[in-house]
Coordinates of C-alpha atoms in Angstrom, one line a residue:
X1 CA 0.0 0.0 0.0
X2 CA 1.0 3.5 -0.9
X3 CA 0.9 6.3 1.0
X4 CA 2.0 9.6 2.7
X5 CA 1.8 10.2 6.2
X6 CA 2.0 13.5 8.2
X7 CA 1.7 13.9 11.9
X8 CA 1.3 17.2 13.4
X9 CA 1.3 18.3 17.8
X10 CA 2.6 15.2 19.5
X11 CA 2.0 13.3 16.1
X12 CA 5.7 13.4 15.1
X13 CA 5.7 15.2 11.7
X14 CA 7.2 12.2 8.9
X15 CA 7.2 12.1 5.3
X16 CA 7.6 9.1 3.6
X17 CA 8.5 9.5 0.1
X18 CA 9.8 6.3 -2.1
X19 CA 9.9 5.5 -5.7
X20 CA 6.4 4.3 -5.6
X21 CA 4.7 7.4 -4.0
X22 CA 7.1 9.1 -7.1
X23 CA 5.5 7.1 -9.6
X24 CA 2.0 8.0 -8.5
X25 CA 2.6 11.0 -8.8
X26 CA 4.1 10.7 -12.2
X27 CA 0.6 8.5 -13.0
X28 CA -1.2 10.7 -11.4
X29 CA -0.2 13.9 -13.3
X30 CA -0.2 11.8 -16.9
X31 CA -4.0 10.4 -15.8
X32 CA -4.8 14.3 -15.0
X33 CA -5.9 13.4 -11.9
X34 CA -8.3 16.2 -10.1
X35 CA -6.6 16.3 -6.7
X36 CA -6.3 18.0 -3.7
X37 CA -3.4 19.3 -1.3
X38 CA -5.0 19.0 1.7
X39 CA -4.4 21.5 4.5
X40 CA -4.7 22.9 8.2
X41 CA -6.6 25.4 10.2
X42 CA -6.0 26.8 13.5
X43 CA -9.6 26.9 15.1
X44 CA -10.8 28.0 18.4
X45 CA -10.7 26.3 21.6
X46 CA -11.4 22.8 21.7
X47 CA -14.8 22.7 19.3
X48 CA -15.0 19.5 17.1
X49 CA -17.1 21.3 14.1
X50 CA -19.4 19.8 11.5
X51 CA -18.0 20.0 8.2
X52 CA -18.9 23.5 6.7
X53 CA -17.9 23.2 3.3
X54 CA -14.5 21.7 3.6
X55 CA -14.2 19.2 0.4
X56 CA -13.1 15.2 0.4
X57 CA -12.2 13.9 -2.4
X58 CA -12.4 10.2 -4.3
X59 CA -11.1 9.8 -7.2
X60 CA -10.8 6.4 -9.3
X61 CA -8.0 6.5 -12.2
X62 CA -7.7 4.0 -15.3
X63 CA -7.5 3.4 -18.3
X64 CA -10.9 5.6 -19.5
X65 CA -10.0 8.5 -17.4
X66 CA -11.0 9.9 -14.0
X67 CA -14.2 9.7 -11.8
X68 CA -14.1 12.2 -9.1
X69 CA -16.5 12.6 -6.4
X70 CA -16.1 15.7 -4.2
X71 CA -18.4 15.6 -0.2
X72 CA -18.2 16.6 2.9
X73 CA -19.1 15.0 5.9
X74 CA -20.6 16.2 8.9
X75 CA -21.9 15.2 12.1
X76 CA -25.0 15.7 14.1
X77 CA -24.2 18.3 16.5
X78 CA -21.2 20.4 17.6
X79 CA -19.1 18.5 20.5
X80 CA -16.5 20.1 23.0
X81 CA -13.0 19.0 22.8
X82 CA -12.1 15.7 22.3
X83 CA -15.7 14.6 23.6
X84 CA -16.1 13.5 19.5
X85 CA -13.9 10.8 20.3
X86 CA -15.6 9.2 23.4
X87 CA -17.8 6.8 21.1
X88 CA -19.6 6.0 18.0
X89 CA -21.1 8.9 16.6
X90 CA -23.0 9.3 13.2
X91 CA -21.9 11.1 10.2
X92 CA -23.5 12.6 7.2
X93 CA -22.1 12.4 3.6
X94 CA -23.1 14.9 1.1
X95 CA -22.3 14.4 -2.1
X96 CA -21.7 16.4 -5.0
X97 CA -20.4 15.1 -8.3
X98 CA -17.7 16.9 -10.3
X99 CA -16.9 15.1 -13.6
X100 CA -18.0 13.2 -16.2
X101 CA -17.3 10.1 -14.1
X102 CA -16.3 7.3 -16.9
X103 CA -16.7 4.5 -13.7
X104 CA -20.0 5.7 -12.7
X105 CA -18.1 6.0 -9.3
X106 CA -21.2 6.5 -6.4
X107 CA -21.1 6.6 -2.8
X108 CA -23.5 3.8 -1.6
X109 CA -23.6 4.7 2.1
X110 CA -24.2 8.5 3.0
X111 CA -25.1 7.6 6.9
X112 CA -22.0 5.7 8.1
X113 CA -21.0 5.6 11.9
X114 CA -17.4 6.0 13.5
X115 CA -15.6 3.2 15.3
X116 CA -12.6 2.7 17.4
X117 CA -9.3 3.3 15.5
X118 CA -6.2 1.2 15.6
X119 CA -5.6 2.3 19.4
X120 CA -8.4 1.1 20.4
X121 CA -9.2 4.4 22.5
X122 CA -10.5 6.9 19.7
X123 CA -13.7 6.3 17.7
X124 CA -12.4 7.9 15.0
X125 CA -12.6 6.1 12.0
X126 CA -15.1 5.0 9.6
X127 CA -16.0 3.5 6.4
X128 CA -16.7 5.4 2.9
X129 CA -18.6 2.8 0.4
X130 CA -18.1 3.6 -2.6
X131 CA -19.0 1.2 -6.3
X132 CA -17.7 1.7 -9.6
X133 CA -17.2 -0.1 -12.7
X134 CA -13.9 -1.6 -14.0
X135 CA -12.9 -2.6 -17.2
X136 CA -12.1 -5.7 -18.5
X137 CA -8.5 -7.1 -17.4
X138 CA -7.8 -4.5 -15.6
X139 CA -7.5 -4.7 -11.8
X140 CA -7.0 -2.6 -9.0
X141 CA -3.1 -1.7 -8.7
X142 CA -2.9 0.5 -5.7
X143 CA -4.4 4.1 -4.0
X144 CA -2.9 7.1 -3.1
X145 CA -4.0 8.8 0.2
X146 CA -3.4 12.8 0.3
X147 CA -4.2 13.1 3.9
X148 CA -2.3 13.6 7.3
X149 CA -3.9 10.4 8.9
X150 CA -2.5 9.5 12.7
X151 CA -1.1 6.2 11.5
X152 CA -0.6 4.1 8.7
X153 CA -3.4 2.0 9.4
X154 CA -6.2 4.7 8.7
X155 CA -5.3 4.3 5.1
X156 CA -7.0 1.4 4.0
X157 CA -9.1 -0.3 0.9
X158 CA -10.9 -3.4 0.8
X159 CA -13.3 -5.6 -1.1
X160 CA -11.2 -4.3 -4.7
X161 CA -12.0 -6.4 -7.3
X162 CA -9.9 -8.7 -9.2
X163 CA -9.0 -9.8 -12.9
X164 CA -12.7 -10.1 -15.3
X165 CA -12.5 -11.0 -18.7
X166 CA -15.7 -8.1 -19.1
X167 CA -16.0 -5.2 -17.6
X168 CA -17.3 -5.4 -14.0
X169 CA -18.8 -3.7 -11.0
X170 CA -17.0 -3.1 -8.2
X171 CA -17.8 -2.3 -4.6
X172 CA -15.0 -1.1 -2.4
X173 CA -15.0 -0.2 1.4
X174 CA -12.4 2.5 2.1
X175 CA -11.2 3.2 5.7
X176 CA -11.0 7.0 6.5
X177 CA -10.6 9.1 9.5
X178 CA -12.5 12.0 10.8
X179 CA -9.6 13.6 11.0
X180 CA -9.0 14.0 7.4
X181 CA -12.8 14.5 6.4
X182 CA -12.7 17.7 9.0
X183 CA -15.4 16.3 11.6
X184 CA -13.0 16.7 14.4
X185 CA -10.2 18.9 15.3
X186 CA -6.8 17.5 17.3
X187 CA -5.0 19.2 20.1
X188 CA -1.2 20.5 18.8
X189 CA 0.2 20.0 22.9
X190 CA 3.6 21.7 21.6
X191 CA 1.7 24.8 20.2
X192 CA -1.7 24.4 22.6
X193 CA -3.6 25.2 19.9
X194 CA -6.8 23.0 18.1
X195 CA -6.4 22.6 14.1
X196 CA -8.2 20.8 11.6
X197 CA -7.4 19.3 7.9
X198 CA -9.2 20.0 5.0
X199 CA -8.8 19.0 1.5
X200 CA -7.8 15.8 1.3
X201 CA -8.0 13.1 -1.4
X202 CA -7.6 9.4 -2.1
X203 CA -7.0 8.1 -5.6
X204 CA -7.9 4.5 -6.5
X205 CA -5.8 2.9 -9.4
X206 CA -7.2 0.8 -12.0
X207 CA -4.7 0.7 -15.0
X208 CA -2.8 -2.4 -13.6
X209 CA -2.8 -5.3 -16.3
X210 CA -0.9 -8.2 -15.8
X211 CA 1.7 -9.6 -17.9
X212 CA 1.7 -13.0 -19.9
X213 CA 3.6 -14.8 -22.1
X214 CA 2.8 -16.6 -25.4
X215 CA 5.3 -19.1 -26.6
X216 CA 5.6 -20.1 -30.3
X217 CA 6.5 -23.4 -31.6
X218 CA 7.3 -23.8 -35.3
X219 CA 5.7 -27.4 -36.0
X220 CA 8.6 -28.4 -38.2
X221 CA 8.6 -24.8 -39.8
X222 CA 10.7 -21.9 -38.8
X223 CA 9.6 -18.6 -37.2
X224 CA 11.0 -15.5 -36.4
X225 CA 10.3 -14.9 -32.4
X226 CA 9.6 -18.0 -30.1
X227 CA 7.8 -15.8 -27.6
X228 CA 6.1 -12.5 -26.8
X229 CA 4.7 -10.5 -24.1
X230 CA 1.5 -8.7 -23.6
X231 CA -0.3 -7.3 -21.1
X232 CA -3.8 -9.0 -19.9
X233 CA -6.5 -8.2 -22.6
X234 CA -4.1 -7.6 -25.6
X235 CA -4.9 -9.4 -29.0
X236 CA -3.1 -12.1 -29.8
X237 CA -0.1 -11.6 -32.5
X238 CA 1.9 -13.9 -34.1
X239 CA 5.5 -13.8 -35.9
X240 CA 6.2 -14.8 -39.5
X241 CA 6.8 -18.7 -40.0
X242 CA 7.9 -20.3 -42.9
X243 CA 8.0 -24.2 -43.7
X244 CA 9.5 -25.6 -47.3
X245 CA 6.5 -27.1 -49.5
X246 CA 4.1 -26.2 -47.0
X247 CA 1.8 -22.7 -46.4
X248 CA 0.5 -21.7 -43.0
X249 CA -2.6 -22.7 -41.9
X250 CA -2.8 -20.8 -38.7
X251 CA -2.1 -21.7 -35.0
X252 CA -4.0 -24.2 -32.8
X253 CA -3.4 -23.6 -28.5
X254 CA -1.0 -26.1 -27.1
X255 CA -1.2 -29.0 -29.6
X256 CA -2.0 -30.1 -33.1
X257 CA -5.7 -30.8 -32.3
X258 CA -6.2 -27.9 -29.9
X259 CA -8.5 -24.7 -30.4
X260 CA -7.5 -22.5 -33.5
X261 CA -5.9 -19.4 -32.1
X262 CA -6.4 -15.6 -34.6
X263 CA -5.8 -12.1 -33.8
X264 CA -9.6 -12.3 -32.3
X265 CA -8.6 -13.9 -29.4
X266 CA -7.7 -11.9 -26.0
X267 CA -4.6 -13.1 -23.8
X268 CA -6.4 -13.6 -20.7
X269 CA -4.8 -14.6 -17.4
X270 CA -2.4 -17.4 -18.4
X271 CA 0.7 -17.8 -20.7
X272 CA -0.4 -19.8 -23.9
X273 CA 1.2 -21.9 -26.1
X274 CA 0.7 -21.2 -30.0
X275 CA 1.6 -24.2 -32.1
X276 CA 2.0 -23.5 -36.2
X277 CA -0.2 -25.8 -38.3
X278 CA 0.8 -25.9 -41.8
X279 CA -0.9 -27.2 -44.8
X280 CA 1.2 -29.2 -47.9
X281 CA 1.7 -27.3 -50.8
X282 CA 0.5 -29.4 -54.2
X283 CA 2.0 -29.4 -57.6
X284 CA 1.2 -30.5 -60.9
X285 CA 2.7 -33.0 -63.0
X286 CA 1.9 -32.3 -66.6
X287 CA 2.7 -35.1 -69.3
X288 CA 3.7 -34.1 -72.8
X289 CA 3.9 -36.9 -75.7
X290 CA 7.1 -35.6 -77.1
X291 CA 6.2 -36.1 -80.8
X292 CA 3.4 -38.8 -80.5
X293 CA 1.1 -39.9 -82.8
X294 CA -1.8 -40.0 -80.3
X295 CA -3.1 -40.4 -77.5
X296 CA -3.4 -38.6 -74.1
X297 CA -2.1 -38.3 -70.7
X298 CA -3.7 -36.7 -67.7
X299 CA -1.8 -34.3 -65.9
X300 CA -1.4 -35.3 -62.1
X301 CA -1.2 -33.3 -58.6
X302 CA 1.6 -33.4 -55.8
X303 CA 1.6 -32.8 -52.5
X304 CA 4.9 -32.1 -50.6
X305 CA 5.9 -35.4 -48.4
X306 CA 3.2 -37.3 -49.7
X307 CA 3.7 -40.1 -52.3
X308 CA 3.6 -39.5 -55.6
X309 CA 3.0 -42.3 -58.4
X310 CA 3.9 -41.6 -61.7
X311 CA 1.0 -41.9 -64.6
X312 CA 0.8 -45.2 -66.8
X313 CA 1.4 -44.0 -70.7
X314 CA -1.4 -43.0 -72.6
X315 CA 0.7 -42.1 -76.1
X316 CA 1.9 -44.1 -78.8
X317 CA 4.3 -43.1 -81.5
X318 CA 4.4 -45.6 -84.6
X319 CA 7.7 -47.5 -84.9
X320 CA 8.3 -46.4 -81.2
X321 CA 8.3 -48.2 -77.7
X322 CA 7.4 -45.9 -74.7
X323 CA 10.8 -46.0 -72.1
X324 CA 9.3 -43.6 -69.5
X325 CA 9.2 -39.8 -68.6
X326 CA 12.0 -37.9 -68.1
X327 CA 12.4 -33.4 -67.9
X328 CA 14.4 -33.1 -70.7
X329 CA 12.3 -33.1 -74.5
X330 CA 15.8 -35.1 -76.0
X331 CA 16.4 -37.1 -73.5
X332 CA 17.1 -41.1 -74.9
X333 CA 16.9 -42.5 -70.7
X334 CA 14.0 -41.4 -68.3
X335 CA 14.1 -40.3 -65.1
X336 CA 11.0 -42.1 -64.5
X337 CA 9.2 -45.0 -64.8
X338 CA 5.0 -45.5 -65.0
X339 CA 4.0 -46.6 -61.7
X340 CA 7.3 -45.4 -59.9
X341 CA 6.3 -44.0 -56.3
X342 CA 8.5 -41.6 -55.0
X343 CA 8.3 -39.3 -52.0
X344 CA 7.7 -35.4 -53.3
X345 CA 9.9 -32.7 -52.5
X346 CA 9.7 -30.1 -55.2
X347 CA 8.4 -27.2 -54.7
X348 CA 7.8 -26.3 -57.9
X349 CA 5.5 -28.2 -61.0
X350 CA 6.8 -30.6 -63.2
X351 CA 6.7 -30.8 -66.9
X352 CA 7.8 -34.3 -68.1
X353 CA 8.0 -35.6 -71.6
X354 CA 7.4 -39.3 -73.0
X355 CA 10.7 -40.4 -74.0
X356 CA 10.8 -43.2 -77.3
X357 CA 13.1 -45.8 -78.6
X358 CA 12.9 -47.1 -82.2
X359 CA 11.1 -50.6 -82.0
X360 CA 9.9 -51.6 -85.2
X361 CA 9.3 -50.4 -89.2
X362 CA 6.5 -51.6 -91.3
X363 CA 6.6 -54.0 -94.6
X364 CA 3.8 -53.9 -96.9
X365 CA 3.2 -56.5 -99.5
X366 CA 1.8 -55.8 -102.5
X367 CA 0.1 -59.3 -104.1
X368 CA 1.5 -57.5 -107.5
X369 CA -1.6 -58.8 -109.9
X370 CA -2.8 -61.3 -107.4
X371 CA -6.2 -60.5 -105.5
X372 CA -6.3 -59.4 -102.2
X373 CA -5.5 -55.8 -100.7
X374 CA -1.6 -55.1 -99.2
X375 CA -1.0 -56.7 -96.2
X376 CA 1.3 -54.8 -93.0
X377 CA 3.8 -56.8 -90.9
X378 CA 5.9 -54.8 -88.5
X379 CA 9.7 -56.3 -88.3
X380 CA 11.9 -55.1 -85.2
X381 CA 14.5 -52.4 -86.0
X382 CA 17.8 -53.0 -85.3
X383 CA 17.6 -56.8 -85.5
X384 CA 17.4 -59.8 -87.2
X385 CA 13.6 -60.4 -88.4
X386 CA 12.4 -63.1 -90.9
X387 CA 9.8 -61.7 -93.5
X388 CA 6.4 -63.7 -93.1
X389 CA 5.3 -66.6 -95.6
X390 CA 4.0 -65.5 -99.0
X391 CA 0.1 -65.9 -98.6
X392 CA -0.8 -64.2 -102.1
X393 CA -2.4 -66.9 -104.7
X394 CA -2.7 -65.9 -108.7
X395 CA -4.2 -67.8 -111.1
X396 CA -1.7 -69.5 -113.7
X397 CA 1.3 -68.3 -111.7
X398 CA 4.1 -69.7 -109.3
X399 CA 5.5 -67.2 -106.6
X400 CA 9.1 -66.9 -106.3
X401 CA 10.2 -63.9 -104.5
X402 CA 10.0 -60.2 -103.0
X403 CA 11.5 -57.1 -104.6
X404 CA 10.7 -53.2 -104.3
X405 CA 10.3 -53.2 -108.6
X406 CA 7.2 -54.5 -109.3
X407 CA 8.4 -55.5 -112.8
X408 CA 11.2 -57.2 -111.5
X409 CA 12.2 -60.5 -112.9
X410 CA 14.3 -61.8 -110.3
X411 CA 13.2 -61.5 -106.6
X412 CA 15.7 -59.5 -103.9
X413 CA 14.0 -61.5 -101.1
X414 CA 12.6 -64.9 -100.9
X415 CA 9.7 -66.2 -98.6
X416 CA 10.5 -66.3 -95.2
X417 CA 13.9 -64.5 -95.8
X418 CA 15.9 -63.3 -92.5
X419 CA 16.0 -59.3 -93.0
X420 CA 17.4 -56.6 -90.8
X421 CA 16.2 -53.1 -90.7
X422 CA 14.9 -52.2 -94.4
X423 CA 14.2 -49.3 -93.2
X424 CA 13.8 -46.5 -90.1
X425 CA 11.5 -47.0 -87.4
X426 CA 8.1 -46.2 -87.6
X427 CA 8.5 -46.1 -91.8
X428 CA 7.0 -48.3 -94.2
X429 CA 8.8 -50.7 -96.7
X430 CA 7.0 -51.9 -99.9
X431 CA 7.9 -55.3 -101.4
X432 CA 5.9 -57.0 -104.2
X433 CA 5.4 -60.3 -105.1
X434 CA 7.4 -61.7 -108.2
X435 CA 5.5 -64.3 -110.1
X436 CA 6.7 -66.5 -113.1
X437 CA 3.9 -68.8 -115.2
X438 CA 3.2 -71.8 -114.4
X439 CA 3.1 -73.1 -118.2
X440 CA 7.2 -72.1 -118.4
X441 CA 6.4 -68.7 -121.0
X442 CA 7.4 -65.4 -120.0
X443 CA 5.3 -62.8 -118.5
X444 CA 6.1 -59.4 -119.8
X445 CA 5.9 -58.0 -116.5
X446 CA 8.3 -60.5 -114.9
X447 CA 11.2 -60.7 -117.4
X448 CA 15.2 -62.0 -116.6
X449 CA 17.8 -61.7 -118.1
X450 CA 19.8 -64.3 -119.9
X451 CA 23.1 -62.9 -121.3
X452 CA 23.7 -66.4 -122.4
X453 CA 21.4 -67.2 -124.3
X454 CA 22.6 -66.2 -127.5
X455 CA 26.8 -67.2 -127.5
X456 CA 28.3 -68.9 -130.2
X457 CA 27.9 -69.0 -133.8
X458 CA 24.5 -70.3 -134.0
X459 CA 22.0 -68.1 -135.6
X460 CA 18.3 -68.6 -134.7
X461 CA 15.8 -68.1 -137.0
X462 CA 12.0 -68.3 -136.1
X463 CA 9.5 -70.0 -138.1
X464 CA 9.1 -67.6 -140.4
X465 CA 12.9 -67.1 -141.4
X466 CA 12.5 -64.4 -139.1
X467 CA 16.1 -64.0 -137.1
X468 CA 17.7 -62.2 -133.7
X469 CA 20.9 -60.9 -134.1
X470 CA 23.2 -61.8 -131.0
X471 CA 22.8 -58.1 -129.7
X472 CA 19.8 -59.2 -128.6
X473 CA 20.6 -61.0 -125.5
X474 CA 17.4 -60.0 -123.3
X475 CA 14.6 -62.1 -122.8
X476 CA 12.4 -59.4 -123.2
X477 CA 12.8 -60.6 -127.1
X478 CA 11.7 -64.3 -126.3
X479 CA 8.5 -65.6 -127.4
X480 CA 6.8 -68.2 -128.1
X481 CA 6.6 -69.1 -131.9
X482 CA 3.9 -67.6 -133.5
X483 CA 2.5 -66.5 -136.7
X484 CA 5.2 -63.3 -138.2
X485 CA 6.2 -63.6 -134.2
X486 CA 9.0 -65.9 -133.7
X487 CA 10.1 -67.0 -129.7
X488 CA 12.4 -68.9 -127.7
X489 CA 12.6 -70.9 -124.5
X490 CA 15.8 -70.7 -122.1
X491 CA 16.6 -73.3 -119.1
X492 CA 17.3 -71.2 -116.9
X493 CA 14.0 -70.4 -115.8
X494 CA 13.7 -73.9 -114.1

């Protein structure tokens, strides 16, 4: 308790003055307190007065300003001496309000009695009940007493209220002495003389808040204050955090499943414990075909630390076997394979492409005068691959071969031949099928040659006297005898 005590007569004159009684005052004047310096008067011979104009005053200081109420207090009759003293007497409080009063400050008993002060010999004190309203968080922090009370123990409050989360009424008994409130004189035994006080003042104090902590715990993120303080009914703030692949969700109280804490909420009587909560940051996976023919491929969607699988293929590329997906456009190895799970830590998208290895060409086969459409077989590229059975029939003919000249009498490639690579992947090679006559004659459109036919001296003359000369050593000449049209059969087409 603070407070200034002054003793005048055979009350030894003291003043206490400390570094709290400085920093009331300091409050005091910043709060622009209305407060009096009480005082004395030297009065007649040994006449207790009523009060006859002489002010009290109570004020209550916080946070919305002051409430000050200014009475008096008077007594019943006028008694001789120290005969005021000799028991309980009753008083009279009259009020009169000087403010604006922000507490609503009132005095709620104006007909208290006196009793017996610390000595036990005076009846001298008495109560002053007073209510008032304070604010949320705030509690009472101390008083102030401006008056020259006989001892310590004059100056006291009671019944304050403590901490409310809402603002609250208050009723408060304060102990006060006749002396102060001018009821009674004293007797000055140095001087012989009677005085009185006048004037004084108590001041209530309602700015105290307390102080509480709130520690902050990353949650596997980092942040850039563990703790901070604030007084009792500040808003909750919060320091920056940070977490890679991750965004802050907000803060929950003491735990992962606790209350979500925001700048709504009011520190309130306690230290807390904020704890981050964070929410994974997702990605997409986008798939490109890299060239394909067709196709498609969904794009996917990552979440950071969570498994990611990799999408089946849903291109194709003619000539071309899927190897997997890799970042780079050219790459010839992936990175990954369909299926593959990993664990994601990018923190950024990811654009894959389909990467492709040659696999295979196409042959056609043209029946070359037999019925039937072209028929496809795709050979492997790069290795050893046998062409597939003739399966072409024409009428009057014998198949003997493949070749990329359809009027070519000899075939490059016989049934079933082993081939390797006719051409690049994903390209088509045309053979056609080489026929000879089944009756032995020539077809025009499948002719050899036979540079031997026609060696020696022997001339050859058709039926007809008609005759070749040995330039002509092509069987493109040969026929078979007729009218005006001389031929000739060779061997060598068995």
């Amino acid at each position: 308790m603070k407070h200034k005590l002054i003793n005048y007569g055979k009350k030894t004159k003291k003043l206490w003055v400390s570094a709290i009684v400085v920093l009331f005052v300091v409050a005091v004047a910043y709060s622009q307190i209305v407060k009096a310096q009480y005082g004395t008067d030297k009065v007649s011979s040994g006449t207790s007065y009523p009060g006859n104009g002489y002010w009290t005053g109570v004020s209550i200081n916080g946070p919305w300003g002051t409430s000050t109420i200014y009475f008096t207090v008077t007594t019943n009759k006028t008694y001789s001496g120290n005969t005021f003293n000799d028991k309980s007497r009753p008083l009279y409080i009259n009020v009169k309000q000087t403010n604006d009063n922000p507490y609503g400050m009132k005095i709620l008993d104006t007909s208290p009695s006196t009793y017996r002060n610390a000595s036990g010999k005076n009846y001298s004190w008495f109560n002053l009940k007073i209510g008032y309203t304070v604010p949320a968080h705030y509690y009472h922090s101390g008083e102030y007493f401006d008056t020259p009370s006989v001892t310590s123990a004059a100056h006291q409050v009671s019944n304050t209220a403590g901490h409310s989360t809402e603002n609250h009424w208050v009723e408060t008994t304060i102990r006060m002495s006749a002396y102060d409130t001018a009821v009674a004189t004293y007797y000055d035994t140095s001087a012989k003389k009677y005085y009185r006080y006048h004037d004084c003042h108590v001041t209530l104090y309602l700015w105290g808040r307390n102080q509480y902590k709130v520690y902050y715990n990353g949650n596997g993120g980092g942040i850039s204050e563990s703790e901070r303080t604030f007084n009792d009914g500040d808003n909750f703030t919060f320091p920056n955090a940070w977490r890679e692949g991750y965004s802050l969700a907000g803060w929950r109280r003491d735990n992962d499943w606790g209350d979500w804490m925001g700048t709504g909420w009011v520190v309130c009587s306690t230290d807390y414990s904020a704890v981050a909560q964070w929410t994974a940051n997702t990605y997409t996976v986008s798939y490109d075909g890299n060239r394909e023919d067709s196709g498609w491929t969904a794009d996917g969607t990552a979440t950071y630390d969570q498994n990611f699988t990799f999408a089946d293929n849903g291109y194709t590329k003619k000539g071309y076997a899927f190897v997997g997906w890799s970042t780079n456009k050219y790459a010839t190895t992936a990175d990954y394979s369909p299926g593959q799970t990993i664990t994601w830590k990018s923190t950024d998208k990811l654009q894959l492409y389909a990467v492709w290895e040659k696999s295979s060409y196409e042959v056609s086969f043209d029946g070359n005068g037999a019925s039937g459409s072209k028929k496809t077989e795709n050979l492997a590229y790069g290795k050893d691959d046998r062409l597939p059975a003739n399966t072409f029939q024409r009428a009057g003919y014998t198949f003997i071969g493949w070749s990329e000249d359809p009027d070519a009498i000899k075939p490059k490639y016989t049934d079933g031949q082993t081939v390797n690579t006719l051409c690049d992947a994903g390209q088509t090679y045309e053979l056609y099928a080489i026929w000879k006559k089944s009756d032995g004659s020539f077809d025009l459109h499948n002719l050899i040659r036979d540079d031997a036919m026609f060696q020696g001296d022997v001339e050859i003359e058709g039926g007809n006297k008609t005759g070749f000369s040995r330039d002509h050593i092509d069987s493109e000449y040969g026929r078979i005898d007729k009218n005006n049209q001389p031929g000739y059969f060779t061997d060598r087409y068995k």
